[in-house]
Coordinates of C-alpha atoms in Angstrom, one line a residue:
M335 CA 12.2 44.8 -32.1
S336 CA 9.3 47.3 -33.1
S337 CA 8.9 50.7 -31.5
Q338 CA 5.9 49.4 -29.7
S339 CA 7.7 46.5 -28.3
A340 CA 10.5 48.6 -27.3
Y341 CA 8.0 50.7 -25.3
R342 CA 6.6 47.8 -23.5
L343 CA 10.0 46.2 -22.6
P344 CA 10.9 48.7 -19.6
H345 CA 7.5 48.3 -18.2
F346 CA 7.6 44.7 -18.4
I347 CA 11.0 44.4 -16.7
R348 CA 10.0 46.9 -13.8
K349 CA 6.8 45.0 -13.2
N350 CA 8.1 41.5 -13.1
Q351 CA 11.7 41.9 -11.9
P352 CA 10.5 41.1 -8.3
D353 CA 9.4 37.6 -9.3
W354 CA 12.5 37.1 -11.2
D355 CA 14.8 37.8 -8.1
R356 CA 12.7 35.9 -5.8
L357 CA 12.8 32.9 -8.0
E358 CA 16.7 33.2 -8.2
E359 CA 16.6 33.3 -4.4
L360 CA 14.3 30.2 -4.1
I361 CA 16.7 28.4 -6.4
R362 CA 19.6 29.2 -4.2
I363 CA 17.7 28.2 -1.1
F364 CA 16.9 24.8 -2.8
R365 CA 20.5 24.1 -3.9
S366 CA 21.7 24.8 -0.5
R367 CA 19.4 22.1 0.9
Q368 CA 17.7 24.4 3.3
A369 CA 14.2 24.8 1.7
R370 CA 11.3 24.2 3.8
R371 CA 7.9 23.0 2.5
K372 CA 6.5 26.5 2.2
E373 CA 9.5 27.7 0.1
L374 CA 9.1 24.6 -2.2
N375 CA 5.5 25.5 -2.7
E376 CA 6.4 29.1 -3.4
L377 CA 9.2 27.9 -5.7
G378 CA 6.4 26.1 -7.8
H379 CA 4.1 29.0 -7.9
T380 CA 6.8 31.4 -8.9
Y381 CA 8.1 29.3 -11.5
R382 CA 4.7 29.2 -13.3
R383 CA 4.5 32.9 -13.1
V384 CA 8.0 33.4 -14.8
A385 CA 7.1 30.6 -17.3
A386 CA 4.2 32.9 -18.3
H387 CA 6.6 35.9 -18.4
L388 CA 8.9 34.0 -20.7
A389 CA 6.0 33.1 -23.2
Y390 CA 5.4 36.8 -23.3
A391 CA 8.8 37.6 -23.9
Q392 CA 9.3 35.2 -26.7
T393 CA 6.2 36.8 -28.4
Y394 CA 7.1 40.4 -28.2
F395 CA 10.9 40.6 -28.1
P396 CA 12.3 37.2 -28.9
D397 CA 15.8 38.5 -29.7
H398 CA 16.4 40.5 -26.4
T399 CA 18.6 39.4 -23.8
V400 CA 15.9 39.5 -21.2
T401 CA 14.3 36.6 -23.1
A402 CA 17.4 34.5 -22.8
Y403 CA 17.7 35.3 -19.2
L404 CA 14.2 34.2 -18.6
N405 CA 14.7 31.0 -20.5
G406 CA 17.7 30.1 -18.4
L407 CA 16.0 30.9 -15.2
A408 CA 12.8 29.0 -16.1
A409 CA 15.0 26.1 -17.1
Q410 CA 16.8 26.1 -13.6
A411 CA 13.5 26.3 -11.8
H412 CA 12.1 23.6 -13.8
E413 CA 15.2 21.2 -12.9
A414 CA 14.9 22.1 -9.2
I415 CA 11.1 21.4 -9.0
Y416 CA 11.4 18.2 -11.0
A417 CA 14.1 17.0 -8.6
T418 CA 12.2 18.1 -5.6
H419 CA 9.1 16.1 -6.6
G420 CA 11.0 13.2 -7.8
K421 CA 12.9 12.7 -4.4
G422 CA 9.9 13.9 -2.4
D423 CA 7.6 11.1 -4.0
L424 CA 10.4 8.6 -3.3
R425 CA 10.7 9.6 0.2
E426 CA 7.1 9.8 0.8
G427 CA 6.6 6.2 -0.6
L428 CA 9.5 4.7 1.6
R429 CA 8.0 6.6 4.6
F430 CA 4.7 5.1 4.0
F431 CA 5.8 1.4 3.7
T432 CA 8.3 1.8 6.6
R433 CA 6.5 3.7 9.0
R434 CA 3.0 4.7 8.2
F435 CA 1.6 1.5 7.1
P436 CA 2.8 -0.5 10.0
A437 CA 1.6 2.1 12.2
L438 CA -1.8 2.1 10.8
F439 CA -1.8 -1.8 11.2
H440 CA -0.6 -1.4 14.8
E441 CA -3.7 1.1 15.6
R442 CA -6.1 -1.5 14.2
I443 CA -4.8 -4.7 15.9
P444 CA -8.1 -5.5 17.5
F445 CA -9.9 -5.5 14.2
F446 CA -7.1 -7.6 12.7
L447 CA -7.4 -10.2 15.6
V448 CA -11.3 -10.3 15.0
A449 CA -10.6 -11.1 11.3
F450 CA -8.2 -13.9 12.1
L451 CA -10.6 -15.4 14.8
L452 CA -13.5 -15.2 12.1
F453 CA -11.3 -17.0 9.7
A454 CA -10.1 -19.4 12.2
A455 CA -13.8 -20.2 13.4
G456 CA -14.7 -20.9 9.8
A457 CA -11.7 -23.1 9.0
G458 CA -12.2 -25.1 12.3
L459 CA -15.8 -25.6 11.5
A460 CA -15.4 -26.8 7.9
F461 CA -12.3 -29.0 9.0
G462 CA -14.4 -30.6 11.7
Y463 CA -17.4 -31.5 9.4
T464 CA -15.1 -32.8 6.6
W465 CA -13.0 -34.8 8.9
V466 CA -16.2 -36.4 10.2
N467 CA -17.5 -37.0 6.6
P468 CA -15.4 -36.0 3.4
T469 CA -18.5 -35.6 1.4
Y470 CA -19.4 -32.5 3.5
S471 CA -16.4 -30.7 1.8
A472 CA -18.7 -30.1 -1.3
A473 CA -20.7 -27.5 0.8
F474 CA -17.5 -25.5 1.4
L475 CA -15.6 -25.8 -1.8
P476 CA -16.2 -23.7 -5.0
P477 CA -18.5 -25.4 -7.5
G478 CA -16.5 -27.6 -9.9
L479 CA -13.3 -27.9 -7.6
E480 CA -12.5 -31.3 -6.8
V481 CA -9.5 -32.1 -4.5
D482 CA -7.5 -35.2 -4.7
P483 CA -4.8 -35.1 -2.0
H484 CA -2.7 -37.9 -3.5
A485 CA -2.2 -35.8 -6.9
L486 CA -0.5 -33.0 -5.0
E487 CA 3.0 -34.3 -4.7
S488 CA 3.2 -35.4 -8.3
G489 CA 2.0 -31.9 -9.6
E490 CA -0.9 -33.2 -11.4
Q491 CA -3.3 -31.2 -9.6
W492 CA -1.2 -28.6 -8.0
D493 CA -1.0 -26.7 -11.2
H494 CA -1.6 -23.0 -11.4
A495 CA -4.9 -23.8 -13.2
I496 CA -6.5 -25.8 -10.2
V497 CA -5.9 -25.7 -6.6
S498 CA -3.0 -23.0 -6.5
S499 CA -4.8 -20.6 -8.7
E500 CA -8.1 -21.1 -7.1
I501 CA -6.8 -20.2 -3.6
M502 CA -4.7 -17.4 -4.9
T503 CA -7.5 -15.8 -6.9
N504 CA -10.0 -16.4 -4.2
N505 CA -7.7 -14.7 -1.5
I506 CA -7.1 -11.5 -3.5
Q507 CA -10.9 -11.4 -4.2
V508 CA -11.4 -11.8 -0.5
A509 CA -9.0 -9.0 0.4
F510 CA -10.8 -6.4 -1.6
L511 CA -14.2 -7.6 -0.8
C512 CA -13.5 -7.5 2.7
F513 CA -12.7 -3.8 2.5
A514 CA -15.4 -2.9 0.0
L515 CA -18.0 -4.7 2.0
G516 CA -17.2 -2.7 5.1
A517 CA -19.0 0.2 3.4
L518 CA -22.1 -2.1 3.7
L519 CA -22.0 -1.8 7.5
G520 CA -19.5 -4.5 7.8
V521 CA -21.7 -7.7 7.5
G522 CA -20.3 -8.7 4.2
T523 CA -16.9 -8.4 5.8
L524 CA -17.5 -10.7 8.5
W525 CA -19.1 -13.3 6.1
V526 CA -16.3 -13.2 3.5
L527 CA -13.7 -13.8 6.2
F528 CA -15.7 -16.7 7.8
S529 CA -16.5 -18.4 4.3
N530 CA -12.8 -18.2 3.2
G531 CA -11.9 -20.1 6.4
L532 CA -14.5 -22.6 5.4
L533 CA -12.8 -23.2 2.2
V534 CA -9.3 -23.6 3.6
G535 CA -10.6 -25.8 6.5
A536 CA -12.3 -28.1 4.1
I537 CA -9.3 -28.6 1.9
A538 CA -7.0 -29.0 4.8
A539 CA -9.3 -31.8 6.3
L540 CA -9.2 -33.8 3.1
F541 CA -5.5 -33.8 3.0
H542 CA -5.3 -34.7 6.6
R543 CA -7.7 -37.6 6.3
A544 CA -5.5 -38.9 3.3
G545 CA -2.3 -38.7 5.5
E546 CA -0.8 -35.8 3.2
A547 CA -1.0 -33.1 5.8
Y548 CA 2.8 -32.5 6.0
T549 CA 2.9 -32.2 2.1
F550 CA -0.3 -29.9 2.1
W551 CA 1.0 -27.4 4.6
A552 CA 4.7 -27.4 2.8
F553 CA 2.7 -26.1 -0.2
I554 CA 0.5 -23.7 1.5
W555 CA 2.5 -21.9 4.3
P556 CA 5.5 -20.4 2.2
H557 CA 3.1 -18.0 0.5
G558 CA 0.1 -18.4 2.8
V559 CA 1.8 -16.7 5.7
I560 CA 2.0 -13.5 3.8
E561 CA -1.2 -13.8 1.9
L562 CA -3.4 -14.6 4.7
T563 CA -1.9 -11.6 6.8
A564 CA -2.7 -9.4 4.0
I565 CA -6.4 -10.8 3.9
F566 CA -6.8 -10.2 7.7
I567 CA -5.4 -6.6 7.3
A568 CA -8.0 -5.9 4.6
G569 CA -10.7 -7.6 6.9
A570 CA -9.5 -5.2 9.6
A571 CA -9.7 -2.2 7.3
G572 CA -13.3 -3.2 6.3
M573 CA -14.5 -3.8 9.9
S574 CA -12.7 -0.5 11.1
L575 CA -14.7 1.3 8.4
A576 CA -18.1 -0.2 9.6
Y577 CA -17.1 0.5 13.1
A578 CA -16.6 4.3 12.3
F579 CA -20.2 4.4 11.0
W580 CA -21.9 2.5 13.9
V581 CA -19.7 4.2 16.6
P582 CA -19.0 7.7 15.3
G583 CA -18.1 9.2 18.6
E584 CA -18.6 13.1 18.8
L585 CA -18.7 13.3 14.9
T586 CA -21.7 12.5 12.7
R587 CA -21.8 9.1 11.1
V588 CA -21.2 10.4 7.6
E589 CA -18.0 12.6 8.8
A590 CA -16.6 9.6 10.9
F591 CA -17.2 7.2 7.9
K592 CA -15.3 9.6 5.5
R593 CA -12.4 10.1 7.8
E594 CA -11.9 6.5 8.4
G595 CA -12.3 5.6 4.7
K596 CA -9.5 8.1 4.0
V597 CA -7.2 6.0 6.5
T598 CA -8.3 2.4 5.8
V599 CA -7.9 2.8 2.1
Q600 CA -4.2 3.1 2.8
L601 CA -4.2 -0.3 4.4
I602 CA -5.4 -1.6 1.3
L603 CA -2.6 0.1 -0.7
G604 CA -0.2 -1.5 1.7
V605 CA -1.2 -5.1 1.3
I606 CA -0.8 -4.9 -2.6
P607 CA 3.0 -5.5 -2.3
M608 CA 2.3 -8.3 0.1
F609 CA 0.2 -10.0 -2.3
I610 CA 2.9 -9.5 -5.0
V611 CA 5.4 -11.1 -2.8
A612 CA 3.1 -13.9 -1.9
A613 CA 2.6 -14.4 -5.8
L614 CA 6.2 -14.6 -6.5
I615 CA 6.8 -17.1 -3.6
E616 CA 3.9 -19.2 -4.9
G617 CA 5.0 -19.1 -8.4
F618 CA 8.7 -20.0 -7.9
I619 CA 9.1 -21.6 -4.3
T620 CA 5.7 -23.4 -3.8
P621 CA 6.2 -25.6 -6.8
A622 CA 9.9 -26.0 -6.7
P623 CA 11.2 -29.5 -6.1
W624 CA 12.7 -28.6 -2.7
P625 CA 12.5 -30.8 0.5
H626 CA 9.4 -29.9 2.4
W627 CA 11.5 -28.8 5.5
S628 CA 12.9 -26.1 3.4
K629 CA 9.7 -24.8 2.5
Y630 CA 8.5 -24.7 6.2
L631 CA 11.7 -22.9 6.8
V632 CA 10.6 -20.1 4.0
A633 CA 7.3 -19.8 5.9
L634 CA 9.1 -19.4 9.3
I635 CA 11.3 -16.7 7.7
T636 CA 8.2 -14.9 6.3
L637 CA 6.5 -15.1 9.5
L638 CA 9.5 -13.6 11.5
F639 CA 9.7 -10.9 8.9
L640 CA 6.0 -9.9 9.5
F641 CA 6.5 -9.9 13.3
I642 CA 9.4 -7.6 13.1
Y643 CA 7.9 -5.2 10.4
F644 CA 4.5 -4.8 12.0
G645 CA 6.0 -4.9 15.6
R646 CA 8.3 -2.1 15.1
P647 CA 5.7 0.6 15.8
A648 CA 5.0 -0.9 19.1
W649 CA 8.8 -1.2 20.0
L650 CA 9.3 2.4 19.1
L651 CA 6.3 3.6 21.2
R652 CA 7.6 1.7 24.1
R653 CA 10.9 3.2 23.6
Q654 CA 9.6 6.7 23.4
Q655 CA 7.5 6.0 26.7
A656 CA 10.6 4.7 28.4
S657 CA 12.6 7.8 27.3
A658 CA 9.9 10.2 28.5
T659 CA 9.9 8.6 32.0
D660 CA 13.8 8.9 32.4

């Protein structure tokens, strides 16, 4: 070590020793599992300062014991921070899907019901027209899609390249369009929900007229329960976003729109796993050579799961209210 470096060393230690001592204390607090959010944030800031001290020490006195000490201290802090963020991210993710997402849905149930009714209105309208005259179905189906109800059971048409993939792709597009079009004052969201109902209603009517209703719904409901619920949630998010613009309350329209956007985008993140589950069911259960009653049972199980999952916030709220009155 040069004479100049030897001169710098005492000043370097005196100046920065408080940070090193504090980092050691923060690491001990973390390891005792008593660290609060404020201390976890301080751990990160102090670690970065000590890492800068280590870089300085490695440059001017690489062979001194203080450099080895700082290297070990920084390594311990890095391990603590990495573990904290990893566990924190996992906990936050679990908390979102087990609590936050169902709670957000519960807060926007009126919009969800409106989305469902719009879809049902479109489905009922297209079903009625197609039932009266099957040629009317062409007005509701995508161009080039021809439905042969008698080909479903044999699998000739229920291939992922035709009806199944058409409906799956359409529904995913519908979900994201429902939310995105909410930014356009909500009119697009209403139309997309209604028109998607038209599609499903027309196809259903063709199968009902052909006497294949039992077979058709056995292929639709196992994945459709989750898939359609996800679409209605996306529609609720879009309508809620538009409602915040039209009815901002005491906020400005822009501020209300921004605030609601930050919340409703979480609903869209929440429905992504729902589409994944629906796709897995559609890929492995829908085309499986199982008896139809078993597929209806799968649909019933998914419906019960959704009732329990999304109904939990309401149950917890009633429980808290009951406890408060006791």
